């Protein structure tokens, strides 16, 4: 168990470092949200407890680097993990690329709206054209990242493989 | 209805953990965690940030080559103008040297430069449009406080410190919404105003009376009216004058920052020197 805790902590530390330092430095118009994609993926390929632990570790690291009110990061990351878990348990299969991608899109929407709400408090949120356009771009880059990570996971783990339908010609 | 065992077991545990974290943070018992992470992650983040910046720079250089001919033509024109200005300045330089010596006595000794490394862009952009905040590896323990001006290697303003932690500080770039700098336009009239970031994309100059004559291309420098910020630090150049605001009391001017706000690895915080005390 402790080995798993150490491994998850190290991997999440690496993810956090890439998310904080590397991806924003690329100056893309919409930065990839690697942390969000990894969390959605973790619900699909790991246990719920491991996924929640990932969210807590990521949240705690981000909090140290964030100048927002304490807890804002931990709350949204754990919320996303819980929502994805609920969706997978009740509405989606956890063995489908499409449900995984759809959840990435929905969680990107929730994540961005959450930060828009936090940023504009106590004023009501204003969704303008620039925000909507950026949101679409973020959904696209996160989905692209999700696809890449999905196929990487497919090669490394058999969590998805059991029901991936491969058309065979007989 | 289907039961939700996950929510019942793990959900409660997570809620308890988050509450405990809030409590610990409220009691100030998580400061060590922030400091530990800042120290452990700083070297990794510096390397990653520099790598990311160089990748971005290389990409931009490659795309800029397409416009090279146009850029060369514009630069030639600028050089011709600068040569003419240089001739005038050479004459002024002699008198200026004497005045500068006096100026140095009072001005130079008031400020120190604290060089800092850029560790990251803000984890979440407050402006929701463009990331225009940087996190640097100097904080309250190094004497950094909110409101201090940050410059690049040429001494040109980049922005102001907006928030501070023990070992980290947040730098709001000039084009950030919450960055305001008291400035003056370098002209005979020495017109004062406030430069403020707009949507993370540009800088506008407010509170310039309509009666003051302003021209495109004039230099905008810090006015020195704010505490801990010296005067005459270059901020930018007047880019355009909003014709629509002619009927209002104030002129609306667009300012183009002189410094490159995109690819930053090092910055310098202008630190006021500690005043002498008997303690």
Tab-separated table of C-alpha atoms in Angstrom:
chain	number	residue	atom	x	y	z
A	1	UNK	CA	0.000	0.000	0.000
A	2	UNK	CA	2.735	2.444	0.995
A	3	UNK	CA	4.607	1.698	-2.197
A	4	UNK	CA	1.508	2.724	-4.141
A	5	UNK	CA	1.216	5.917	-2.094
A	6	UNK	CA	4.847	6.801	-2.850
A	7	UNK	CA	4.524	5.993	-6.557
A	8	UNK	CA	1.293	7.996	-6.936
A	9	UNK	CA	2.813	10.934	-5.035
A	10	UNK	CA	5.892	10.957	-7.267
A	11	UNK	CA	3.901	10.670	-10.491
A	12	UNK	CA	1.480	13.412	-9.401
A	13	UNK	CA	4.411	15.634	-8.392
A	14	UNK	CA	5.806	15.254	-11.892
A	15	UNK	CA	2.391	16.000	-13.418
A	16	UNK	CA	2.054	19.088	-11.207
A	17	UNK	CA	5.532	20.343	-12.137
A	18	UNK	CA	4.777	19.940	-15.847
A	19	UNK	CA	1.396	21.629	-15.407
A	20	UNK	CA	2.762	24.555	-13.397
A	21	UNK	CA	6.069	25.243	-15.106
A	22	UNK	CA	6.276	23.675	-18.558
A	23	UNK	CA	2.849	23.890	-20.208
A	24	UNK	CA	2.134	27.584	-19.468
A	25	UNK	CA	5.638	28.511	-20.692
A	26	UNK	CA	4.714	27.205	-24.146
A	27	UNK	CA	2.466	30.267	-24.501
A	28	UNK	CA	-0.273	28.370	-26.280
A	29	UNK	CA	-3.511	30.300	-26.563
A	30	UNK	CA	-5.221	27.507	-24.610
A	31	UNK	CA	-2.998	25.652	-22.171
A	32	UNK	CA	-3.461	21.904	-21.856
A	33	UNK	CA	-4.950	20.922	-18.501
A	34	UNK	CA	-2.889	17.810	-17.951
A	35	UNK	CA	-3.962	17.494	-14.309
A	36	UNK	CA	-7.648	17.352	-15.237
A	37	UNK	CA	-7.092	14.787	-17.984
A	38	UNK	CA	-4.948	12.643	-15.678
A	39	UNK	CA	-7.645	12.732	-13.000
A	40	UNK	CA	-10.367	11.640	-15.424
A	41	UNK	CA	-8.063	8.903	-16.708
A	42	UNK	CA	-7.234	7.772	-13.184
A	43	UNK	CA	-10.927	7.130	-12.440
A	44	UNK	CA	-11.052	4.898	-15.531
A	45	UNK	CA	-7.857	2.918	-14.958
A	46	UNK	CA	-7.312	2.965	-11.179
A	47	UNK	CA	-9.400	2.425	-8.074
A	48	UNK	CA	-11.624	5.241	-6.793
A	49	UNK	CA	-9.453	5.625	-3.717
A	50	UNK	CA	-6.316	5.983	-5.815
A	51	UNK	CA	-8.046	8.557	-8.033
A	52	UNK	CA	-9.108	10.579	-4.997
A	53	UNK	CA	-5.631	10.350	-3.551
A	54	UNK	CA	-4.271	11.665	-6.893
A	55	UNK	CA	-6.675	14.605	-6.652
A	56	UNK	CA	-5.643	15.397	-3.092
A	57	UNK	CA	-1.910	15.214	-3.864
A	58	UNK	CA	-2.306	17.364	-6.983
A	59	UNK	CA	-4.489	19.811	-5.065
A	60	UNK	CA	-2.017	20.142	-2.213
A	61	UNK	CA	0.891	20.793	-4.592
A	62	UNK	CA	-1.097	23.335	-6.600
A	63	UNK	CA	-2.160	25.087	-3.388
A	64	UNK	CA	1.467	25.716	-2.499
A	65	UNK	CA	1.978	27.462	-5.845
A	66	UNK	CA	-1.354	29.145	-6.138
A	67	UNK	CA	-2.151	32.631	-4.867
A	68	UNK	CA	-5.862	31.913	-4.662
A	69	UNK	CA	-7.703	31.330	-1.412
A	70	UNK	CA	-6.581	28.124	0.232
A	71	UNK	CA	-8.666	25.131	-0.736
A	72	UNK	CA	-9.939	26.448	-4.068
A	73	UNK	CA	-7.738	23.995	-5.970
A	74	UNK	CA	-8.283	20.969	-3.733
A	75	UNK	CA	-12.050	21.448	-3.839
A	76	UNK	CA	-12.337	21.559	-7.648
A	77	UNK	CA	-9.935	18.662	-8.231
A	78	UNK	CA	-11.666	16.366	-5.733
A	79	UNK	CA	-15.058	17.506	-7.017
A	80	UNK	CA	-14.053	16.549	-10.540
A	81	UNK	CA	-12.855	13.127	-9.394
A	82	UNK	CA	-16.088	12.512	-7.497
A	83	UNK	CA	-18.243	13.685	-10.415
A	84	UNK	CA	-16.382	11.481	-12.897
A	85	UNK	CA	-16.693	8.531	-10.506
A	86	UNK	CA	-20.423	9.112	-10.124
A	87	UNK	CA	-20.850	9.446	-13.878
A	88	UNK	CA	-18.913	6.245	-14.532
A	89	UNK	CA	-20.824	4.357	-11.818
A	90	UNK	CA	-24.265	5.483	-12.941
A	91	UNK	CA	-24.345	6.731	-16.509
A	92	UNK	CA	-21.300	5.660	-18.503
A	93	UNK	CA	-19.187	2.625	-19.066
A	94	UNK	CA	-15.596	2.849	-17.922
A	95	UNK	CA	-14.451	0.858	-20.928
A	96	UNK	CA	-15.180	3.271	-23.717
A	97	UNK	CA	-13.020	5.895	-25.360
A	98	UNK	CA	-16.067	8.007	-26.162
A	99	UNK	CA	-17.403	8.161	-22.612
A	100	UNK	CA	-13.890	9.015	-21.433
A	101	UNK	CA	-13.573	11.840	-23.964
A	102	UNK	CA	-17.064	13.124	-23.267
A	103	UNK	CA	-16.261	13.284	-19.557
A	104	UNK	CA	-13.060	15.222	-20.322
A	105	UNK	CA	-15.118	17.775	-22.266
A	106	UNK	CA	-17.763	18.070	-19.525
A	107	UNK	CA	-15.161	18.322	-16.751
A	108	UNK	CA	-13.255	21.011	-18.684
A	109	UNK	CA	-16.499	22.980	-18.837
A	110	UNK	CA	-17.130	22.549	-15.097
A	111	UNK	CA	-13.499	23.387	-14.243
A	112	UNK	CA	-13.445	26.603	-16.293
A	113	UNK	CA	-16.860	27.740	-15.044
A	114	UNK	CA	-15.732	27.098	-11.478
A	115	UNK	CA	-12.659	29.328	-11.904
A	116	UNK	CA	-14.681	31.972	-13.687
A	117	UNK	CA	-17.076	31.956	-10.717
A	118	UNK	CA	-14.238	32.087	-8.173
A	119	UNK	CA	-12.476	34.862	-10.106
A	120	UNK	CA	-15.548	37.027	-10.440
A	121	UNK	CA	-16.879	36.632	-6.872
A	122	UNK	CA	-18.744	38.409	-5.383
A	123	UNK	CA	-19.954	39.703	-8.753
A	124	UNK	CA	-22.036	37.361	-10.942
A	125	UNK	CA	-20.197	35.533	-13.698
A	126	UNK	CA	-20.057	37.097	-17.147
A	127	UNK	CA	-19.554	34.739	-20.064
A	128	UNK	CA	-18.316	36.714	-23.023
A	129	UNK	CA	-17.232	35.671	-26.488
A	130	UNK	CA	-13.550	35.566	-25.568
A	131	UNK	CA	-14.243	33.184	-22.691
A	132	UNK	CA	-16.453	30.949	-24.830
A	133	UNK	CA	-13.823	30.772	-27.568
A	134	UNK	CA	-11.069	29.981	-25.065
A	135	UNK	CA	-13.282	27.326	-23.465
A	136	UNK	CA	-13.772	25.633	-26.838
A	137	UNK	CA	-10.032	25.693	-27.459
A	138	UNK	CA	-9.360	24.201	-24.030
A	139	UNK	CA	-11.922	21.460	-24.622
A	140	UNK	CA	-10.188	20.655	-27.916
A	141	UNK	CA	-6.641	20.528	-26.524
A	142	UNK	CA	-7.734	18.541	-23.468
A	143	UNK	CA	-9.575	16.058	-25.671
A	144	UNK	CA	-6.475	15.727	-27.853
A	145	UNK	CA	-4.326	15.142	-24.785
A	146	UNK	CA	-6.905	12.657	-23.526
A	147	UNK	CA	-6.693	10.667	-26.766
A	148	UNK	CA	-2.893	10.543	-26.597
A	149	UNK	CA	-2.951	9.420	-22.952
A	150	UNK	CA	-5.692	6.877	-23.719
A	151	UNK	CA	-3.588	5.122	-26.341
A	152	UNK	CA	-0.515	5.335	-24.142
A	153	UNK	CA	-2.503	3.684	-21.352
A	154	UNK	CA	-3.778	1.098	-23.786
A	155	UNK	CA	-0.204	0.126	-24.529
A	156	UNK	CA	0.904	0.067	-20.902
A	157	UNK	CA	-2.138	-1.312	-19.098
A	158	UNK	CA	-5.028	-3.613	-19.842
A	159	UNK	CA	-7.600	-1.543	-17.967
A	160	UNK	CA	-9.320	-0.492	-21.152
A	161	UNK	CA	-8.410	-3.472	-23.265
A	162	UNK	CA	-10.860	-6.052	-22.001
A	163	UNK	CA	-13.784	-4.679	-23.928
A	164	UNK	CA	-12.156	-2.667	-26.678
A	165	UNK	CA	-13.874	-4.047	-29.728
A	166	UNK	CA	-11.458	-4.931	-32.462
A	167	UNK	CA	-12.980	-5.707	-35.802
A	168	UNK	CA	-11.448	-8.853	-37.152
A	169	UNK	CA	-11.799	-9.974	-40.719
A	170	UNK	CA	-12.612	-13.619	-40.993
B	1	UNK	CA	-32.345	3.158	-7.130
B	2	UNK	CA	-28.729	2.133	-7.356
B	3	UNK	CA	-26.673	2.705	-4.234
B	4	UNK	CA	-23.599	4.881	-4.355
B	5	UNK	CA	-21.071	3.077	-2.157
B	6	UNK	CA	-18.245	5.258	-3.393
B	7	UNK	CA	-19.913	8.408	-2.113
B	8	UNK	CA	-20.700	6.824	1.235
B	9	UNK	CA	-17.236	5.575	2.052
B	10	UNK	CA	-14.593	7.591	0.248
B	11	UNK	CA	-16.668	10.749	-0.081
B	12	UNK	CA	-16.926	11.172	3.673
B	13	UNK	CA	-13.240	10.475	4.119
B	14	UNK	CA	-12.327	13.099	1.508
B	15	UNK	CA	-14.633	15.645	3.086
B	16	UNK	CA	-12.955	14.977	6.441
B	17	UNK	CA	-9.476	15.356	4.915
B	18	UNK	CA	-10.406	18.634	3.203
B	19	UNK	CA	-11.941	19.996	6.404
B	20	UNK	CA	-8.819	19.002	8.331
B	21	UNK	CA	-6.658	20.778	5.720
B	22	UNK	CA	-8.762	23.922	5.994
B	23	UNK	CA	-8.427	23.786	9.770
B	24	UNK	CA	-4.659	23.282	9.633
B	25	UNK	CA	-4.304	26.110	7.138
B	26	UNK	CA	-6.491	28.379	9.238
B	27	UNK	CA	-4.269	27.686	12.238
B	28	UNK	CA	-1.198	28.472	10.144
B	29	UNK	CA	0.166	24.952	10.469
B	30	UNK	CA	0.570	24.355	6.741
B	31	UNK	CA	3.177	27.068	6.144
B	32	UNK	CA	5.987	24.516	6.341
B	33	UNK	CA	4.320	22.531	3.552
B	34	UNK	CA	4.251	25.560	1.232
B	35	UNK	CA	7.870	26.372	2.024
B	36	UNK	CA	8.982	22.757	1.573
B	37	UNK	CA	7.264	22.465	-1.796
B	38	UNK	CA	8.601	25.834	-2.926
B	39	UNK	CA	12.145	24.716	-2.127
B	40	UNK	CA	11.849	21.180	-3.506
B	41	UNK	CA	10.047	22.139	-6.698
B	42	UNK	CA	11.929	25.329	-7.523
B	43	UNK	CA	14.879	23.694	-9.358
B	44	UNK	CA	12.591	21.362	-11.323
B	45	UNK	CA	10.205	24.157	-12.201
B	46	UNK	CA	13.035	26.491	-13.227
B	47	UNK	CA	14.343	23.899	-15.683
B	48	UNK	CA	10.891	23.061	-17.026
B	49	UNK	CA	9.960	26.729	-17.351
B	50	UNK	CA	13.170	27.511	-19.230
B	51	UNK	CA	12.683	24.514	-21.506
B	52	UNK	CA	9.095	25.541	-22.237
B	53	UNK	CA	10.129	29.128	-22.909
B	54	UNK	CA	12.875	28.074	-25.327
B	55	UNK	CA	10.463	25.776	-27.186
B	56	UNK	CA	7.987	28.637	-27.488
B	57	UNK	CA	10.723	31.070	-28.544
B	58	UNK	CA	12.026	28.716	-31.245
B	59	UNK	CA	8.530	28.253	-32.605
B	60	UNK	CA	7.942	31.991	-32.721
B	61	UNK	CA	11.326	32.649	-34.346
B	62	UNK	CA	10.493	30.153	-37.070
B	63	UNK	CA	7.149	31.786	-37.803
B	64	UNK	CA	8.652	35.289	-37.621
B	65	UNK	CA	11.039	34.564	-40.499
B	66	UNK	CA	8.147	34.859	-42.925
B	67	UNK	CA	7.729	38.502	-42.024
B	68	UNK	CA	11.451	39.233	-41.949
B	69	UNK	CA	11.536	41.492	-45.029
B	70	UNK	CA	8.802	43.748	-43.664
B	71	UNK	CA	10.451	43.871	-40.233
B	72	UNK	CA	13.825	44.876	-41.787
B	73	UNK	CA	12.167	47.715	-43.715
B	74	UNK	CA	10.483	49.017	-40.548
B	75	UNK	CA	13.699	48.718	-38.549
B	76	UNK	CA	15.617	50.696	-41.194
B	77	UNK	CA	13.118	53.522	-40.822
B	78	UNK	CA	13.411	53.378	-37.041
B	79	UNK	CA	17.224	53.473	-37.255
B	80	UNK	CA	17.093	56.585	-39.440
B	81	UNK	CA	14.845	58.325	-36.900
B	82	UNK	CA	17.028	57.213	-34.001
B	83	UNK	CA	20.165	58.570	-35.695
B	84	UNK	CA	18.570	61.982	-35.907
B	85	UNK	CA	17.526	61.837	-32.250
B	86	UNK	CA	20.987	60.627	-31.293
B	87	UNK	CA	22.593	63.705	-32.831
B	88	UNK	CA	20.436	65.954	-30.657
B	89	UNK	CA	21.038	63.882	-27.570
B	90	UNK	CA	24.817	64.063	-27.912
B	91	UNK	CA	24.628	67.803	-27.362
B	92	UNK	CA	22.406	67.409	-24.339
B	93	UNK	CA	24.597	64.649	-22.927
B	94	UNK	CA	27.342	66.978	-21.667
B	95	UNK	CA	25.004	68.958	-19.436
B	96	UNK	CA	23.174	65.864	-18.456
B	97	UNK	CA	26.310	64.197	-17.060
B	98	UNK	CA	26.743	66.851	-14.424
B	99	UNK	CA	23.096	66.707	-13.446
B	100	UNK	CA	23.220	62.935	-13.339
B	101	UNK	CA	25.959	62.939	-10.739
B	102	UNK	CA	23.743	64.963	-8.468
B	103	UNK	CA	20.816	62.764	-9.292
B	104	UNK	CA	22.757	59.595	-8.515
B	105	UNK	CA	23.432	60.781	-5.012
B	106	UNK	CA	19.782	60.936	-4.179
B	107	UNK	CA	18.230	58.397	-6.472
B	108	UNK	CA	20.587	55.492	-7.033
B	109	UNK	CA	21.190	54.720	-3.407
B	110	UNK	CA	17.495	54.359	-2.697
B	111	UNK	CA	16.932	51.155	-4.659
B	112	UNK	CA	18.465	47.716	-4.990
B	113	UNK	CA	17.830	45.147	-7.669
B	114	UNK	CA	16.806	41.719	-6.454
B	115	UNK	CA	17.209	39.268	-9.310
B	116	UNK	CA	14.602	36.513	-9.353
B	117	UNK	CA	13.922	33.495	-11.520
B	118	UNK	CA	10.560	32.899	-13.112
B	119	UNK	CA	9.249	29.561	-11.882
B	120	UNK	CA	5.864	29.448	-13.533
B	121	UNK	CA	3.013	31.270	-15.093
B	122	UNK	CA	0.032	31.483	-12.771
B	123	UNK	CA	-1.606	28.106	-12.251
B	124	UNK	CA	-4.977	29.652	-13.022
B	125	UNK	CA	-5.336	32.854	-14.961
B	126	UNK	CA	-7.499	35.373	-13.129
B	127	UNK	CA	-8.372	37.192	-16.321
B	128	UNK	CA	-9.638	33.971	-17.877
B	129	UNK	CA	-8.390	35.165	-21.244
B	130	UNK	CA	-4.633	35.319	-21.184
B	131	UNK	CA	-2.049	34.284	-18.618
B	132	UNK	CA	-0.265	37.393	-17.516
B	133	UNK	CA	0.991	36.560	-14.091
B	134	UNK	CA	4.320	35.043	-13.253
B	135	UNK	CA	5.449	33.283	-10.124
B	136	UNK	CA	9.007	34.148	-9.059
B	137	UNK	CA	11.330	32.468	-6.587
B	138	UNK	CA	11.591	35.403	-4.179
B	139	UNK	CA	9.126	36.098	-1.425
B	140	UNK	CA	8.497	37.871	1.848
B	141	UNK	CA	11.598	36.275	3.379
B	142	UNK	CA	13.708	38.076	0.752
B	143	UNK	CA	12.034	41.384	1.532
B	144	UNK	CA	9.651	41.345	-1.423
B	145	UNK	CA	6.309	43.013	-0.748
B	146	UNK	CA	3.246	43.882	-2.782
B	147	UNK	CA	3.419	46.957	-4.975
B	148	UNK	CA	7.119	46.755	-5.843
B	149	UNK	CA	8.053	47.356	-9.469
B	150	UNK	CA	9.718	44.578	-11.467
B	151	UNK	CA	12.050	45.277	-14.382
B	152	UNK	CA	13.915	43.322	-17.024
B	153	UNK	CA	17.681	43.240	-17.621
B	154	UNK	CA	17.529	46.582	-19.428
B	155	UNK	CA	15.753	48.229	-16.502
B	156	UNK	CA	12.441	48.449	-18.364
B	157	UNK	CA	9.260	47.891	-16.321
B	158	UNK	CA	7.588	44.494	-16.590
B	159	UNK	CA	4.917	44.788	-13.927
B	160	UNK	CA	4.281	44.892	-10.205
B	161	UNK	CA	4.308	42.393	-7.365
B	162	UNK	CA	0.673	41.605	-6.619
B	163	UNK	CA	0.864	38.881	-3.964
B	164	UNK	CA	3.575	37.450	-1.761
B	165	UNK	CA	4.212	34.183	0.057
B	166	UNK	CA	7.247	33.308	2.179
B	167	UNK	CA	9.381	32.055	-0.694
B	168	UNK	CA	7.304	32.980	-3.728
B	169	UNK	CA	5.754	36.095	-5.176
B	170	UNK	CA	3.218	36.747	-7.912
B	171	UNK	CA	4.161	39.283	-10.551
B	172	UNK	CA	1.288	40.929	-12.431
B	173	UNK	CA	2.585	41.921	-15.838
B	174	UNK	CA	1.848	45.382	-17.195
B	175	UNK	CA	-0.980	44.056	-19.353
B	176	UNK	CA	-2.675	42.365	-16.410
B	177	UNK	CA	-5.999	43.844	-15.286
B	178	UNK	CA	-4.856	44.384	-11.717
B	179	UNK	CA	-1.560	46.094	-12.570
B	180	UNK	CA	-1.669	49.874	-12.173
B	181	UNK	CA	1.401	52.092	-12.387
B	182	UNK	CA	1.495	55.859	-11.843
B	183	UNK	CA	3.249	57.212	-14.929
B	184	UNK	CA	4.098	60.390	-16.778
B	185	UNK	CA	4.548	61.038	-20.454
B	186	UNK	CA	8.040	62.246	-21.300
B	187	UNK	CA	7.316	65.545	-22.923
B	188	UNK	CA	7.714	69.197	-22.043
B	189	UNK	CA	4.450	69.063	-20.105
B	190	UNK	CA	5.383	65.905	-18.112
B	191	UNK	CA	1.740	64.784	-18.252
B	192	UNK	CA	0.759	62.393	-15.447
B	193	UNK	CA	-1.574	59.427	-15.719
B	194	UNK	CA	-2.176	55.843	-14.628
B	195	UNK	CA	-1.141	52.923	-16.818
B	196	UNK	CA	-3.397	49.921	-16.389
B	197	UNK	CA	-3.484	46.512	-18.030
B	198	UNK	CA	-6.487	45.688	-20.163
B	199	UNK	CA	-7.788	42.139	-20.648
B	200	UNK	CA	-4.267	40.803	-20.435
B	201	UNK	CA	-3.607	42.025	-23.931
B	202	UNK	CA	-2.721	45.706	-23.845
B	203	UNK	CA	-2.005	48.655	-21.554
B	204	UNK	CA	-4.131	51.762	-21.444
B	205	UNK	CA	-3.268	55.141	-19.994
B	206	UNK	CA	-6.062	56.795	-18.036
B	207	UNK	CA	-6.608	60.150	-16.352
B	208	UNK	CA	-4.731	62.241	-18.890
B	209	UNK	CA	-6.572	65.590	-19.210
B	210	UNK	CA	-7.876	66.557	-22.651
B	211	UNK	CA	-5.958	69.810	-22.398
B	212	UNK	CA	-2.610	67.998	-22.515
B	213	UNK	CA	-1.151	67.463	-25.949
B	214	UNK	CA	-0.038	63.896	-26.481
B	215	UNK	CA	1.609	62.350	-29.531
B	216	UNK	CA	1.951	58.781	-30.682
B	217	UNK	CA	5.421	57.433	-29.977
B	218	UNK	CA	6.069	59.467	-26.825
B	219	UNK	CA	7.766	57.593	-24.025
B	220	UNK	CA	5.820	56.662	-20.886
B	221	UNK	CA	7.843	56.370	-17.678
B	222	UNK	CA	7.039	55.852	-14.014
B	223	UNK	CA	6.180	59.108	-12.283
B	224	UNK	CA	7.663	58.224	-8.907
B	225	UNK	CA	4.468	59.236	-7.128
B	226	UNK	CA	3.960	55.770	-5.689
B	227	UNK	CA	5.903	54.757	-2.613
B	228	UNK	CA	8.788	52.330	-3.299
B	229	UNK	CA	8.715	52.977	-7.053
B	230	UNK	CA	11.405	55.223	-8.528
B	231	UNK	CA	10.655	57.757	-11.228
B	232	UNK	CA	11.722	57.518	-14.880
B	233	UNK	CA	11.606	53.751	-15.256
B	234	UNK	CA	10.546	53.150	-18.859
B	235	UNK	CA	7.093	51.563	-19.111
B	236	UNK	CA	6.184	51.888	-22.796
B	237	UNK	CA	5.388	54.114	-25.734
B	238	UNK	CA	2.124	55.775	-26.723
B	239	UNK	CA	0.655	53.518	-29.385
B	240	UNK	CA	-2.613	55.213	-30.193
B	241	UNK	CA	-5.011	57.898	-28.979
B	242	UNK	CA	-8.668	56.971	-28.715
B	243	UNK	CA	-10.500	59.486	-30.898
B	244	UNK	CA	-13.862	58.400	-29.499
B	245	UNK	CA	-12.948	59.823	-26.100
B	246	UNK	CA	-12.383	63.370	-27.335
B	247	UNK	CA	-15.593	64.592	-25.662
B	248	UNK	CA	-14.827	63.114	-22.260
B	249	UNK	CA	-12.766	64.759	-19.521
B	250	UNK	CA	-9.855	62.372	-19.837
B	251	UNK	CA	-7.980	61.099	-22.856
B	252	UNK	CA	-7.753	57.353	-23.407
B	253	UNK	CA	-4.364	56.317	-24.677
B	254	UNK	CA	-3.070	52.889	-25.647
B	255	UNK	CA	0.462	52.148	-24.486
B	256	UNK	CA	2.746	49.555	-26.005
B	257	UNK	CA	5.059	48.053	-23.368
B	258	UNK	CA	8.726	48.336	-24.353
B	259	UNK	CA	9.712	45.117	-22.580
B	260	UNK	CA	9.039	41.694	-24.030
B	261	UNK	CA	6.445	40.235	-21.688
B	262	UNK	CA	6.311	36.820	-23.308
B	263	UNK	CA	9.610	34.998	-22.826
B	264	UNK	CA	10.873	35.796	-19.373
B	265	UNK	CA	13.234	33.610	-17.382
B	266	UNK	CA	14.794	36.202	-15.091
B	267	UNK	CA	13.404	39.443	-13.704
B	268	UNK	CA	14.637	42.021	-11.182
B	269	UNK	CA	12.544	43.394	-8.339
B	270	UNK	CA	13.277	47.038	-7.511
B	271	UNK	CA	13.794	46.924	-3.780
B	272	UNK	CA	13.766	50.071	-1.696
B	273	UNK	CA	16.769	50.196	0.606
B	274	UNK	CA	15.975	49.769	4.282
B	275	UNK	CA	15.831	53.124	5.966
B	276	UNK	CA	18.428	53.683	8.643
B	277	UNK	CA	17.294	53.008	12.159
B	278	UNK	CA	18.932	52.895	15.559
B	279	UNK	CA	17.399	49.528	16.441
